[in-house]
Amino acid sequence: MSKILITCAVTGSIHTPSMSPHLPVTPDEITEQALAAAEAGAAVLHLHARNPRTGQPSAGVDDFMAFLPRLKQGTDAVLNISTGGSAVMTLDQRLAAPKRAEPEMCSLNMGTMNFALYPAADRITEWKHDWEEPFLRNSDDLVFKNTPRDIARILTEMGEDRGARFEFECYDVSHLYMLRHFVDRGLVKAPFFIQFVFGVLGGIGPDPENLSHMKLIADKLFGADYAFSVLAAGRHQIPLVTMSAAMGGHVRVGLEDSLMIARGELARSNAQQVAKIRRIVEELGREVATPAEARAMLGLKG
Ligand code: KMH
Ligand code: ZN
């Protein structure tokens, strides 16, 4: 089996500061946790920015630029900037920082979908910031818009124009067919890297059978032209990414996807989750890829 690539998604735009004191939100916290995650074995860092005062997801170029140069200096891990941003941002907002930073890799979400976050809100008794509760409760009506026109625009503006390659976020089987459509249009070139996403309310559920099915259909649509990775939300994170590792796939962990390290126990850092999955995959006999190996595997511009 090929070496395994560990991606760490450091902060995201779903969890809020009231859910965990360990969620990094300031540039210092994001930098420190991302560097430690890379040190622990993450070859790819998937990055969002936050407003440093409120912890609110931010599309601000300055909020990204407050940590990106420090990461570039401090690690050779691949910096992967989200183009998904947050479902409440417009596509122009989502693209502002990636267009400025010109990363070698960015995410690309392969379909429009519901993106409900509200179940988490019911568990919080004390809110740290005013924006958090309405943000979570309004997600009852939240549409994460990624139309074919949006996808084509990201492929053109980040891929063709700036040489980025992609983490194709597929939250359902239908998204694999959307990706195939763009391969057929000549806008996506092999080798490509598909992130199977499980457990977002609005996407495919976190059942092991669904991972087998996603892989079955991806094999049929893409043959040897692709590699897959798995992320799963919340408590499904470790079981499903472990299954991916056993199947020859790659893994993504990080506080964007789950705040926990074990049942009822908050992760103290992103690095703690990276170290845990590293132990598991090494026990399974997989060797962890370095950033240089990740670049070769993903065909990055470097
Ligand atoms: N938050 C994840 C479910 C993105 O940043 O483009 C997927 C994600 C999207 O990481
Ligand atoms: Zn993300």
PDB file of C-alpha atoms and ligand atoms in Angstrom:
ATOM      1  CA  MET A   1       0.000   0.000   0.000  1.00  0.00           C
ATOM      2  CA  SER A   2       1.163   3.544  -0.670  1.00  0.00           C
ATOM      3  CA  LYS A   3       2.143   5.862   2.135  1.00  0.00           C
ATOM      4  CA  ILE A   4      -0.704   7.510   3.999  1.00  0.00           C
ATOM      5  CA  LEU A   5      -1.328  11.195   3.939  1.00  0.00           C
ATOM      6  CA  ILE A   6      -2.596  12.808   7.130  1.00  0.00           C
ATOM      7  CA  THR A   7      -4.468  16.084   6.670  1.00  0.00           C
ATOM      8  CA  CYS A   8      -5.219  18.229   9.710  1.00  0.00           C
ATOM      9  CA  ALA A   9      -8.135  20.683   9.472  1.00  0.00           C
ATOM     10  CA  VAL A  10      -7.160  23.117  12.169  1.00  0.00           C
ATOM     11  CA  THR A  11     -10.199  25.264  12.969  1.00  0.00           C
ATOM     12  CA  GLY A  12     -12.884  25.293  10.231  1.00  0.00           C
ATOM     13  CA  SER A  13     -16.031  27.380  10.368  1.00  0.00           C
ATOM     14  CA  ILE A  14     -18.516  25.090  12.072  1.00  0.00           C
ATOM     15  CA  HIS A  15     -17.458  24.811  15.683  1.00  0.00           C
ATOM     16  CA  THR A  16     -17.683  27.838  17.948  1.00  0.00           C
ATOM     17  CA  PRO A  17     -15.577  29.002  20.931  1.00  0.00           C
ATOM     18  CA  SER A  18     -18.296  28.028  23.426  1.00  0.00           C
ATOM     19  CA  MET A  19     -17.962  24.395  22.360  1.00  0.00           C
ATOM     20  CA  SER A  20     -14.292  24.060  23.317  1.00  0.00           C
ATOM     21  CA  PRO A  21     -11.644  26.305  24.886  1.00  0.00           C
ATOM     22  CA  HIS A  22      -9.089  24.471  22.732  1.00  0.00           C
ATOM     23  CA  LEU A  23     -10.510  25.591  19.365  1.00  0.00           C
ATOM     24  CA  PRO A  24      -7.828  27.892  17.893  1.00  0.00           C
ATOM     25  CA  VAL A  25      -9.192  31.250  16.759  1.00  0.00           C
ATOM     26  CA  THR A  26      -6.450  33.889  17.017  1.00  0.00           C
ATOM     27  CA  PRO A  27      -3.544  33.975  14.528  1.00  0.00           C
ATOM     28  CA  ASP A  28      -1.179  32.910  17.328  1.00  0.00           C
ATOM     29  CA  GLU A  29      -3.367  29.978  18.307  1.00  0.00           C
ATOM     30  CA  ILE A  30      -3.894  28.881  14.706  1.00  0.00           C
ATOM     31  CA  THR A  31      -0.161  29.137  13.993  1.00  0.00           C
ATOM     32  CA  GLU A  32       0.902  27.301  17.124  1.00  0.00           C
ATOM     33  CA  GLN A  33      -1.623  24.471  16.698  1.00  0.00           C
ATOM     34  CA  ALA A  34      -0.993  24.089  12.966  1.00  0.00           C
ATOM     35  CA  LEU A  35       2.778  23.866  13.456  1.00  0.00           C
ATOM     36  CA  ALA A  36       2.354  21.309  16.234  1.00  0.00           C
ATOM     37  CA  ALA A  37      -0.003  19.273  14.030  1.00  0.00           C
ATOM     38  CA  ALA A  38       2.594  19.254  11.247  1.00  0.00           C
ATOM     39  CA  GLU A  39       5.248  18.231  13.743  1.00  0.00           C
ATOM     40  CA  ALA A  40       3.002  15.366  14.881  1.00  0.00           C
ATOM     41  CA  GLY A  41       2.734  14.034  11.318  1.00  0.00           C
ATOM     42  CA  ALA A  42       0.221  16.038   9.288  1.00  0.00           C
ATOM     43  CA  ALA A  43       1.600  16.527   5.756  1.00  0.00           C
ATOM     44  CA  VAL A  44      -1.312  18.808   4.784  1.00  0.00           C
ATOM     45  CA  LEU A  45      -2.843  21.632   6.824  1.00  0.00           C
ATOM     46  CA  HIS A  46      -6.413  22.564   5.812  1.00  0.00           C
ATOM     47  CA  LEU A  47      -6.950  26.159   6.839  1.00  0.00           C
ATOM     48  CA  HIS A  48      -9.736  28.638   7.597  1.00  0.00           C
ATOM     49  CA  ALA A  49      -9.447  31.988   9.358  1.00  0.00           C
ATOM     50  CA  ARG A  50     -11.332  33.428  12.318  1.00  0.00           C
ATOM     51  CA  ASN A  51     -12.011  36.879  13.644  1.00  0.00           C
ATOM     52  CA  PRO A  52      -9.433  36.970  16.470  1.00  0.00           C
ATOM     53  CA  ARG A  53     -11.699  38.879  18.868  1.00  0.00           C
ATOM     54  CA  THR A  54     -14.932  36.921  18.479  1.00  0.00           C
ATOM     55  CA  GLY A  55     -13.821  33.607  17.001  1.00  0.00           C
ATOM     56  CA  GLN A  56     -16.331  34.070  14.177  1.00  0.00           C
ATOM     57  CA  PRO A  57     -15.385  32.438  10.841  1.00  0.00           C
ATOM     58  CA  SER A  58     -13.701  35.104   8.735  1.00  0.00           C
ATOM     59  CA  ALA A  59     -13.139  35.567   5.019  1.00  0.00           C
ATOM     60  CA  GLY A  60     -10.848  38.521   5.729  1.00  0.00           C
ATOM     61  CA  VAL A  61      -7.620  38.488   3.762  1.00  0.00           C
ATOM     62  CA  ASP A  62      -5.874  40.134   6.729  1.00  0.00           C
ATOM     63  CA  ASP A  63      -7.069  37.414   9.088  1.00  0.00           C
ATOM     64  CA  PHE A  64      -5.500  34.791   6.788  1.00  0.00           C
ATOM     65  CA  MET A  65      -2.338  36.818   6.247  1.00  0.00           C
ATOM     66  CA  ALA A  66      -1.897  37.074  10.022  1.00  0.00           C
ATOM     67  CA  PHE A  67      -0.899  33.399  10.117  1.00  0.00           C
ATOM     68  CA  LEU A  68      -0.106  32.141   6.585  1.00  0.00           C
ATOM     69  CA  PRO A  69       3.415  33.645   6.291  1.00  0.00           C
ATOM     70  CA  ARG A  70       4.295  32.249   9.722  1.00  0.00           C
ATOM     71  CA  LEU A  71       3.161  28.780   8.672  1.00  0.00           C
ATOM     72  CA  LYS A  72       5.121  29.014   5.451  1.00  0.00           C
ATOM     73  CA  GLN A  73       8.204  29.870   7.424  1.00  0.00           C
ATOM     74  CA  GLY A  74       7.669  27.359  10.192  1.00  0.00           C
ATOM     75  CA  THR A  75       6.802  24.168   8.298  1.00  0.00           C
ATOM     76  CA  ASP A  76       7.111  22.530   4.907  1.00  0.00           C
ATOM     77  CA  ALA A  77       3.643  20.955   5.300  1.00  0.00           C
ATOM     78  CA  VAL A  78       1.313  21.651   2.384  1.00  0.00           C
ATOM     79  CA  LEU A  79      -0.892  24.674   3.106  1.00  0.00           C
ATOM     80  CA  ASN A  80      -4.403  23.990   1.833  1.00  0.00           C
ATOM     81  CA  ILE A  81      -6.765  26.963   2.015  1.00  0.00           C
ATOM     82  CA  SER A  82     -10.499  26.403   2.118  1.00  0.00           C
ATOM     83  CA  THR A  83     -12.604  27.822  -0.703  1.00  0.00           C
ATOM     84  CA  GLY A  84     -15.676  26.578   1.179  1.00  0.00           C
ATOM     85  CA  GLY A  85     -15.156  29.220   3.858  1.00  0.00           C
ATOM     86  CA  SER A  86     -18.457  29.165   5.664  1.00  0.00           C
ATOM     87  CA  ALA A  87     -21.889  28.470   4.184  1.00  0.00           C
ATOM     88  CA  VAL A  88     -22.953  31.994   5.187  1.00  0.00           C
ATOM     89  CA  MET A  89     -20.271  33.624   2.976  1.00  0.00           C
ATOM     90  CA  THR A  90     -20.657  34.548  -0.695  1.00  0.00           C
ATOM     91  CA  LEU A  91     -18.359  32.931  -3.242  1.00  0.00           C
ATOM     92  CA  ASP A  92     -16.568  36.257  -3.777  1.00  0.00           C
ATOM     93  CA  GLN A  93     -15.839  36.398  -0.055  1.00  0.00           C
ATOM     94  CA  ARG A  94     -14.753  32.750   0.009  1.00  0.00           C
ATOM     95  CA  LEU A  95     -12.312  33.312  -2.851  1.00  0.00           C
ATOM     96  CA  ALA A  96     -10.703  36.546  -1.674  1.00  0.00           C
ATOM     97  CA  ALA A  97      -7.980  35.026   0.529  1.00  0.00           C
ATOM     98  CA  PRO A  98      -7.179  31.982  -1.645  1.00  0.00           C
ATOM     99  CA  LYS A  99      -6.800  34.267  -4.671  1.00  0.00           C
ATOM    100  CA  ARG A 100      -4.418  36.513  -2.777  1.00  0.00           C
ATOM    101  CA  ALA A 101      -2.407  33.748  -1.075  1.00  0.00           C
ATOM    102  CA  GLU A 102      -2.131  31.508  -4.166  1.00  0.00           C
ATOM    103  CA  PRO A 103      -1.727  28.274  -2.177  1.00  0.00           C
ATOM    104  CA  GLU A 104      -0.534  25.082  -3.838  1.00  0.00           C
ATOM    105  CA  MET A 105      -3.733  23.394  -2.680  1.00  0.00           C
ATOM    106  CA  CYS A 106      -7.284  24.387  -1.800  1.00  0.00           C
ATOM    107  CA  SER A 107     -10.583  22.699  -1.057  1.00  0.00           C
ATOM    108  CA  LEU A 108     -13.408  22.528  -3.582  1.00  0.00           C
ATOM    109  CA  ASN A 109     -16.894  21.516  -2.512  1.00  0.00           C
ATOM    110  CA  MET A 110     -18.642  19.484  -5.183  1.00  0.00           C
ATOM    111  CA  GLY A 111     -22.307  20.295  -4.699  1.00  0.00           C
ATOM    112  CA  THR A 112     -25.015  22.483  -3.227  1.00  0.00           C
ATOM    113  CA  MET A 113     -26.521  21.025  -0.072  1.00  0.00           C
ATOM    114  CA  ASN A 114     -28.209  21.631   3.264  1.00  0.00           C
ATOM    115  CA  PHE A 115     -25.642  22.228   6.000  1.00  0.00           C
ATOM    116  CA  ALA A 116     -27.372  21.976   9.360  1.00  0.00           C
ATOM    117  CA  LEU A 117     -25.361  22.682  12.494  1.00  0.00           C
ATOM    118  CA  TYR A 118     -28.127  23.295  15.004  1.00  0.00           C
ATOM    119  CA  PRO A 119     -28.045  20.015  16.993  1.00  0.00           C
ATOM    120  CA  ALA A 120     -24.800  21.198  18.594  1.00  0.00           C
ATOM    121  CA  ALA A 121     -26.477  24.353  19.883  1.00  0.00           C
ATOM    122  CA  ASP A 122     -28.795  22.363  22.148  1.00  0.00           C
ATOM    123  CA  ARG A 123     -25.880  21.106  24.230  1.00  0.00           C
ATOM    124  CA  ILE A 124     -24.431  24.521  25.097  1.00  0.00           C
ATOM    125  CA  THR A 125     -25.623  26.186  28.286  1.00  0.00           C
ATOM    126  CA  GLU A 126     -23.348  29.217  28.365  1.00  0.00           C
ATOM    127  CA  TRP A 127     -22.413  31.237  25.278  1.00  0.00           C
ATOM    128  CA  LYS A 128     -19.092  33.068  25.079  1.00  0.00           C
ATOM    129  CA  HIS A 129     -20.042  35.366  22.177  1.00  0.00           C
ATOM    130  CA  ASP A 130     -23.317  36.831  20.923  1.00  0.00           C
ATOM    131  CA  TRP A 131     -22.950  35.577  17.354  1.00  0.00           C
ATOM    132  CA  GLU A 132     -22.706  31.877  18.171  1.00  0.00           C
ATOM    133  CA  GLU A 133     -26.259  30.855  19.064  1.00  0.00           C
ATOM    134  CA  PRO A 134     -27.992  32.586  16.104  1.00  0.00           C
ATOM    135  CA  PHE A 135     -25.264  31.262  13.768  1.00  0.00           C
ATOM    136  CA  LEU A 136     -25.918  27.691  14.835  1.00  0.00           C
ATOM    137  CA  ARG A 137     -29.710  27.927  15.084  1.00  0.00           C
ATOM    138  CA  ASN A 138     -30.110  29.661  11.717  1.00  0.00           C
ATOM    139  CA  SER A 139     -28.283  26.765  10.092  1.00  0.00           C
ATOM    140  CA  ASP A 140     -31.682  25.079  10.145  1.00  0.00           C
ATOM    141  CA  ASP A 141     -32.238  27.001   6.940  1.00  0.00           C
ATOM    142  CA  LEU A 142     -28.692  27.090   5.613  1.00  0.00           C
ATOM    143  CA  VAL A 143     -27.883  26.222   2.016  1.00  0.00           C
ATOM    144  CA  PHE A 144     -24.205  25.629   1.203  1.00  0.00           C
ATOM    145  CA  LYS A 145     -24.183  26.847  -2.385  1.00  0.00           C
ATOM    146  CA  ASN A 146     -21.754  25.195  -4.785  1.00  0.00           C
ATOM    147  CA  THR A 147     -23.443  25.193  -8.181  1.00  0.00           C
ATOM    148  CA  PRO A 148     -21.701  23.886 -11.310  1.00  0.00           C
ATOM    149  CA  ARG A 149     -21.015  27.522 -12.232  1.00  0.00           C
ATOM    150  CA  ASP A 150     -19.397  28.136  -8.817  1.00  0.00           C
ATOM    151  CA  ILE A 151     -17.307  24.979  -9.157  1.00  0.00           C
ATOM    152  CA  ALA A 152     -16.176  25.916 -12.669  1.00  0.00           C
ATOM    153  CA  ARG A 153     -15.210  29.362 -11.413  1.00  0.00           C
ATOM    154  CA  ILE A 154     -13.050  27.941  -8.609  1.00  0.00           C
ATOM    155  CA  LEU A 155     -11.414  25.466 -10.987  1.00  0.00           C
ATOM    156  CA  THR A 156     -10.588  28.299 -13.354  1.00  0.00           C
ATOM    157  CA  GLU A 157      -9.558  31.030 -10.905  1.00  0.00           C
ATOM    158  CA  MET A 158      -7.612  28.829  -8.493  1.00  0.00           C
ATOM    159  CA  GLY A 159      -6.605  25.899 -10.733  1.00  0.00           C
ATOM    160  CA  GLU A 160      -6.003  27.203 -14.252  1.00  0.00           C
ATOM    161  CA  ASP A 161      -5.043  30.770 -13.318  1.00  0.00           C
ATOM    162  CA  ARG A 162      -3.023  30.100 -10.134  1.00  0.00           C
ATOM    163  CA  GLY A 163      -1.834  26.497 -10.400  1.00  0.00           C
ATOM    164  CA  ALA A 164      -3.563  25.204  -7.261  1.00  0.00           C
ATOM    165  CA  ARG A 165      -4.640  21.593  -6.993  1.00  0.00           C
ATOM    166  CA  PHE A 166      -7.657  20.468  -5.047  1.00  0.00           C
ATOM    167  CA  GLU A 167      -9.059  18.567  -2.124  1.00  0.00           C
ATOM    168  CA  PHE A 168     -12.390  17.660  -3.779  1.00  0.00           C
ATOM    169  CA  GLU A 169     -14.915  17.571  -0.932  1.00  0.00           C
ATOM    170  CA  CYS A 170     -17.597  15.005  -1.774  1.00  0.00           C
ATOM    171  CA  TYR A 171     -20.434  14.789   0.759  1.00  0.00           C
ATOM    172  CA  ASP A 172     -22.511  12.340  -1.205  1.00  0.00           C
ATOM    173  CA  VAL A 173     -22.367   9.917  -4.111  1.00  0.00           C
ATOM    174  CA  SER A 174     -23.898  12.578  -6.368  1.00  0.00           C
ATOM    175  CA  HIS A 175     -20.819  14.753  -5.843  1.00  0.00           C
ATOM    176  CA  LEU A 176     -18.646  12.052  -7.389  1.00  0.00           C
ATOM    177  CA  TYR A 177     -20.728  12.296 -10.558  1.00  0.00           C
ATOM    178  CA  MET A 178     -20.337  16.080 -10.512  1.00  0.00           C
ATOM    179  CA  LEU A 179     -16.568  15.613 -10.329  1.00  0.00           C
ATOM    180  CA  ARG A 180     -16.712  13.181 -13.257  1.00  0.00           C
ATOM    181  CA  HIS A 181     -18.584  15.848 -15.223  1.00  0.00           C
ATOM    182  CA  PHE A 182     -15.700  18.276 -14.702  1.00  0.00           C
ATOM    183  CA  VAL A 183     -13.138  15.624 -15.612  1.00  0.00           C
ATOM    184  CA  ASP A 184     -15.081  15.115 -18.864  1.00  0.00           C
ATOM    185  CA  ARG A 185     -15.073  18.876 -19.490  1.00  0.00           C
ATOM    186  CA  GLY A 186     -11.284  18.816 -19.190  1.00  0.00           C
ATOM    187  CA  LEU A 187     -11.212  21.125 -16.172  1.00  0.00           C
ATOM    188  CA  VAL A 188      -9.842  18.484 -13.771  1.00  0.00           C
ATOM    189  CA  LYS A 189      -6.647  16.595 -14.500  1.00  0.00           C
ATOM    190  CA  ALA A 190      -5.350  13.389 -12.849  1.00  0.00           C
ATOM    191  CA  PRO A 191      -4.089  12.560 -10.327  1.00  0.00           C
ATOM    192  CA  PHE A 192      -6.810  13.943  -8.121  1.00  0.00           C
ATOM    193  CA  PHE A 193      -7.545  13.762  -4.448  1.00  0.00           C
ATOM    194  CA  ILE A 194     -11.089  13.181  -3.221  1.00  0.00           C
ATOM    195  CA  GLN A 195     -12.124  13.818   0.367  1.00  0.00           C
ATOM    196  CA  PHE A 196     -15.150  11.652   1.232  1.00  0.00           C
ATOM    197  CA  VAL A 197     -17.101  13.618   3.865  1.00  0.00           C
ATOM    198  CA  PHE A 198     -19.391  11.739   6.265  1.00  0.00           C
ATOM    199  CA  GLY A 199     -21.843  12.859   8.905  1.00  0.00           C
ATOM    200  CA  VAL A 200     -22.728  16.435   7.913  1.00  0.00           C
ATOM    201  CA  LEU A 201     -26.507  16.781   8.249  1.00  0.00           C
ATOM    202  CA  GLY A 202     -27.401  17.271   4.602  1.00  0.00           C
ATOM    203  CA  GLY A 203     -24.729  14.909   3.265  1.00  0.00           C
ATOM    204  CA  ILE A 204     -24.274  11.140   3.340  1.00  0.00           C
ATOM    205  CA  GLY A 205     -24.495   9.486   6.774  1.00  0.00           C
ATOM    206  CA  PRO A 206     -21.524   8.093   8.723  1.00  0.00           C
ATOM    207  CA  ASP A 207     -22.244   4.421   8.072  1.00  0.00           C
ATOM    208  CA  PRO A 208     -19.373   2.111   7.074  1.00  0.00           C
ATOM    209  CA  GLU A 209     -21.509   0.794   4.202  1.00  0.00           C
ATOM    210  CA  ASN A 210     -21.521   4.307   2.734  1.00  0.00           C
ATOM    211  CA  LEU A 211     -17.726   4.435   2.678  1.00  0.00           C
ATOM    212  CA  SER A 212     -17.615   1.133   0.800  1.00  0.00           C
ATOM    213  CA  HIS A 213     -20.175   2.479  -1.648  1.00  0.00           C
ATOM    214  CA  MET A 214     -18.414   5.821  -2.183  1.00  0.00           C
ATOM    215  CA  LYS A 215     -15.192   3.927  -2.954  1.00  0.00           C
ATOM    216  CA  LEU A 216     -16.974   1.494  -5.242  1.00  0.00           C
ATOM    217  CA  ILE A 217     -18.479   4.303  -7.311  1.00  0.00           C
ATOM    218  CA  ALA A 218     -15.272   6.368  -7.296  1.00  0.00           C
ATOM    219  CA  ASP A 219     -13.331   3.316  -8.552  1.00  0.00           C
ATOM    220  CA  LYS A 220     -15.888   2.926 -11.326  1.00  0.00           C
ATOM    221  CA  LEU A 221     -15.833   6.606 -12.309  1.00  0.00           C
ATOM    222  CA  PHE A 222     -12.122   7.362 -11.922  1.00  0.00           C
ATOM    223  CA  GLY A 223     -10.195   4.060 -12.016  1.00  0.00           C
ATOM    224  CA  ALA A 224      -6.549   4.577 -11.096  1.00  0.00           C
ATOM    225  CA  ASP A 225      -6.688   8.359 -11.579  1.00  0.00           C
ATOM    226  CA  TYR A 226      -7.608   9.266  -8.010  1.00  0.00           C
ATOM    227  CA  ALA A 227      -6.745   8.831  -4.342  1.00  0.00           C
ATOM    228  CA  PHE A 228      -9.312   9.128  -1.574  1.00  0.00           C
ATOM    229  CA  SER A 229      -9.249  10.384   1.963  1.00  0.00           C
ATOM    230  CA  VAL A 230     -11.951  10.358   4.623  1.00  0.00           C
ATOM    231  CA  LEU A 231     -13.202  12.893   7.111  1.00  0.00           C
ATOM    232  CA  ALA A 232     -16.140  12.271   9.412  1.00  0.00           C
ATOM    233  CA  ALA A 233     -17.936  14.681  11.712  1.00  0.00           C
ATOM    234  CA  GLY A 234     -17.921  14.415  15.475  1.00  0.00           C
ATOM    235  CA  ARG A 235     -17.772  11.019  17.157  1.00  0.00           C
ATOM    236  CA  HIS A 236     -17.635   9.249  13.803  1.00  0.00           C
ATOM    237  CA  GLN A 237     -14.229  10.768  13.037  1.00  0.00           C
ATOM    238  CA  ILE A 238     -11.813   8.101  14.262  1.00  0.00           C
ATOM    239  CA  PRO A 239     -13.859   4.995  13.335  1.00  0.00           C
ATOM    240  CA  LEU A 240     -14.393   6.103   9.723  1.00  0.00           C
ATOM    241  CA  VAL A 241     -10.916   7.490   9.078  1.00  0.00           C
ATOM    242  CA  THR A 242      -9.491   4.263  10.519  1.00  0.00           C
ATOM    243  CA  MET A 243     -11.630   2.337   8.047  1.00  0.00           C
ATOM    244  CA  SER A 244     -10.204   4.506   5.267  1.00  0.00           C
ATOM    245  CA  ALA A 245      -6.660   3.677   6.361  1.00  0.00           C
ATOM    246  CA  ALA A 246      -7.478  -0.043   6.369  1.00  0.00           C
ATOM    247  CA  MET A 247      -8.909   0.285   2.834  1.00  0.00           C
ATOM    248  CA  GLY A 248      -5.780   1.975   1.471  1.00  0.00           C
ATOM    249  CA  GLY A 249      -7.182   5.511   1.703  1.00  0.00           C
ATOM    250  CA  HIS A 250      -5.865   8.643   3.376  1.00  0.00           C
ATOM    251  CA  VAL A 251      -7.140  10.370   6.523  1.00  0.00           C
ATOM    252  CA  ARG A 252      -8.177  13.802   7.721  1.00  0.00           C
ATOM    253  CA  VAL A 253      -8.521  14.783  11.375  1.00  0.00           C
ATOM    254  CA  GLY A 254      -8.535  18.113  13.185  1.00  0.00           C
ATOM    255  CA  LEU A 255     -10.771  20.295  15.324  1.00  0.00           C
ATOM    256  CA  GLU A 256     -12.700  21.466  12.239  1.00  0.00           C
ATOM    257  CA  ASP A 257     -14.177  17.981  12.043  1.00  0.00           C
ATOM    258  CA  SER A 258     -14.353  16.894  15.686  1.00  0.00           C
ATOM    259  CA  LEU A 259     -13.617  18.568  19.010  1.00  0.00           C
ATOM    260  CA  MET A 260     -13.157  15.290  20.851  1.00  0.00           C
ATOM    261  CA  ILE A 261     -10.235  12.946  21.500  1.00  0.00           C
ATOM    262  CA  ALA A 262     -12.322  10.203  23.147  1.00  0.00           C
ATOM    263  CA  ARG A 263     -15.880   9.706  24.311  1.00  0.00           C
ATOM    264  CA  GLY A 264     -16.758  12.647  26.587  1.00  0.00           C
ATOM    265  CA  GLU A 265     -13.232  14.105  26.406  1.00  0.00           C
ATOM    266  CA  LEU A 266     -12.342  17.281  24.512  1.00  0.00           C
ATOM    267  CA  ALA A 267      -9.165  17.203  22.415  1.00  0.00           C
ATOM    268  CA  ARG A 268      -6.620  19.568  23.912  1.00  0.00           C
ATOM    269  CA  SER A 269      -5.161  20.336  20.500  1.00  0.00           C
ATOM    270  CA  ASN A 270      -5.108  19.406  16.833  1.00  0.00           C
ATOM    271  CA  ALA A 271      -1.745  17.725  17.361  1.00  0.00           C
ATOM    272  CA  GLN A 272      -3.300  15.360  19.885  1.00  0.00           C
ATOM    273  CA  GLN A 273      -5.715  14.103  17.217  1.00  0.00           C
ATOM    274  CA  VAL A 274      -2.913  13.812  14.634  1.00  0.00           C
ATOM    275  CA  ALA A 275      -0.785  11.828  17.082  1.00  0.00           C
ATOM    276  CA  LYS A 276      -3.720   9.513  17.809  1.00  0.00           C
ATOM    277  CA  ILE A 277      -4.485   8.735  14.169  1.00  0.00           C
ATOM    278  CA  ARG A 278      -0.792   8.367  13.453  1.00  0.00           C
ATOM    279  CA  ARG A 279      -0.516   5.684  16.156  1.00  0.00           C
ATOM    280  CA  ILE A 280      -3.543   3.884  14.752  1.00  0.00           C
ATOM    281  CA  VAL A 281      -2.443   3.899  11.102  1.00  0.00           C
ATOM    282  CA  GLU A 282       1.087   2.847  11.992  1.00  0.00           C
ATOM    283  CA  GLU A 283      -0.346  -0.069  13.971  1.00  0.00           C
ATOM    284  CA  LEU A 284      -2.270  -0.961  10.812  1.00  0.00           C
ATOM    285  CA  GLY A 285       1.035  -1.121   8.950  1.00  0.00           C
ATOM    286  CA  ARG A 286       0.726   2.140   7.019  1.00  0.00           C
ATOM    287  CA  GLU A 287       3.691   4.469   6.729  1.00  0.00           C
ATOM    288  CA  VAL A 288       2.991   8.190   7.103  1.00  0.00           C
ATOM    289  CA  ALA A 289       3.846  10.416   4.108  1.00  0.00           C
ATOM    290  CA  THR A 290       6.115  13.425   4.493  1.00  0.00           C
ATOM    291  CA  PRO A 291       5.125  16.776   2.951  1.00  0.00           C
ATOM    292  CA  ALA A 292       7.521  16.100   0.039  1.00  0.00           C
ATOM    293  CA  GLU A 293       5.895  12.723  -0.554  1.00  0.00           C
ATOM    294  CA  ALA A 294       2.473  14.334  -0.322  1.00  0.00           C
ATOM    295  CA  ARG A 295       3.475  16.883  -2.978  1.00  0.00           C
ATOM    296  CA  ALA A 296       4.618  14.125  -5.312  1.00  0.00           C
ATOM    297  CA  MET A 297       1.430  12.111  -4.721  1.00  0.00           C
ATOM    298  CA  LEU A 298      -0.860  15.082  -5.293  1.00  0.00           C
ATOM    299  CA  GLY A 299       1.049  16.585  -8.211  1.00  0.00           C
ATOM    300  CA  LEU A 300       1.447  19.943  -6.458  1.00  0.00           C
ATOM    301  CA  LYS A 301       3.354  22.890  -7.873  1.00  0.00           C
ATOM    302  CA  GLY A 302       5.485  22.973  -4.670  1.00  0.00           C
TER     303      GLY A 302
HETATM  304  N1  KMH B   1     -16.107  21.446   6.984  1.00  0.00           N
HETATM  305  C1  KMH B   1     -16.057  20.211   6.285  1.00  0.00           C
HETATM  306  C2  KMH B   1     -17.281  19.381   6.464  1.00  0.00           C
HETATM  307  C3  KMH B   1     -14.159  23.414   3.088  1.00  0.00           C
HETATM  308  O1  KMH B   1     -13.482  23.971   3.916  1.00  0.00           O
HETATM  309  O2  KMH B   1     -14.096  23.658   1.885  1.00  0.00           O
HETATM  310  C4  KMH B   1     -15.666  20.326   4.877  1.00  0.00           C
HETATM  311  C5  KMH B   1     -14.704  21.413   4.497  1.00  0.00           C
HETATM  312  C6  KMH B   1     -15.182  22.380   3.514  1.00  0.00           C
HETATM  313  O3  KMH B   1     -13.596  21.435   4.972  1.00  0.00           O
HETATM  314 ZN    ZN B   2     -12.809  23.326   5.818  1.00  0.00          ZN
END
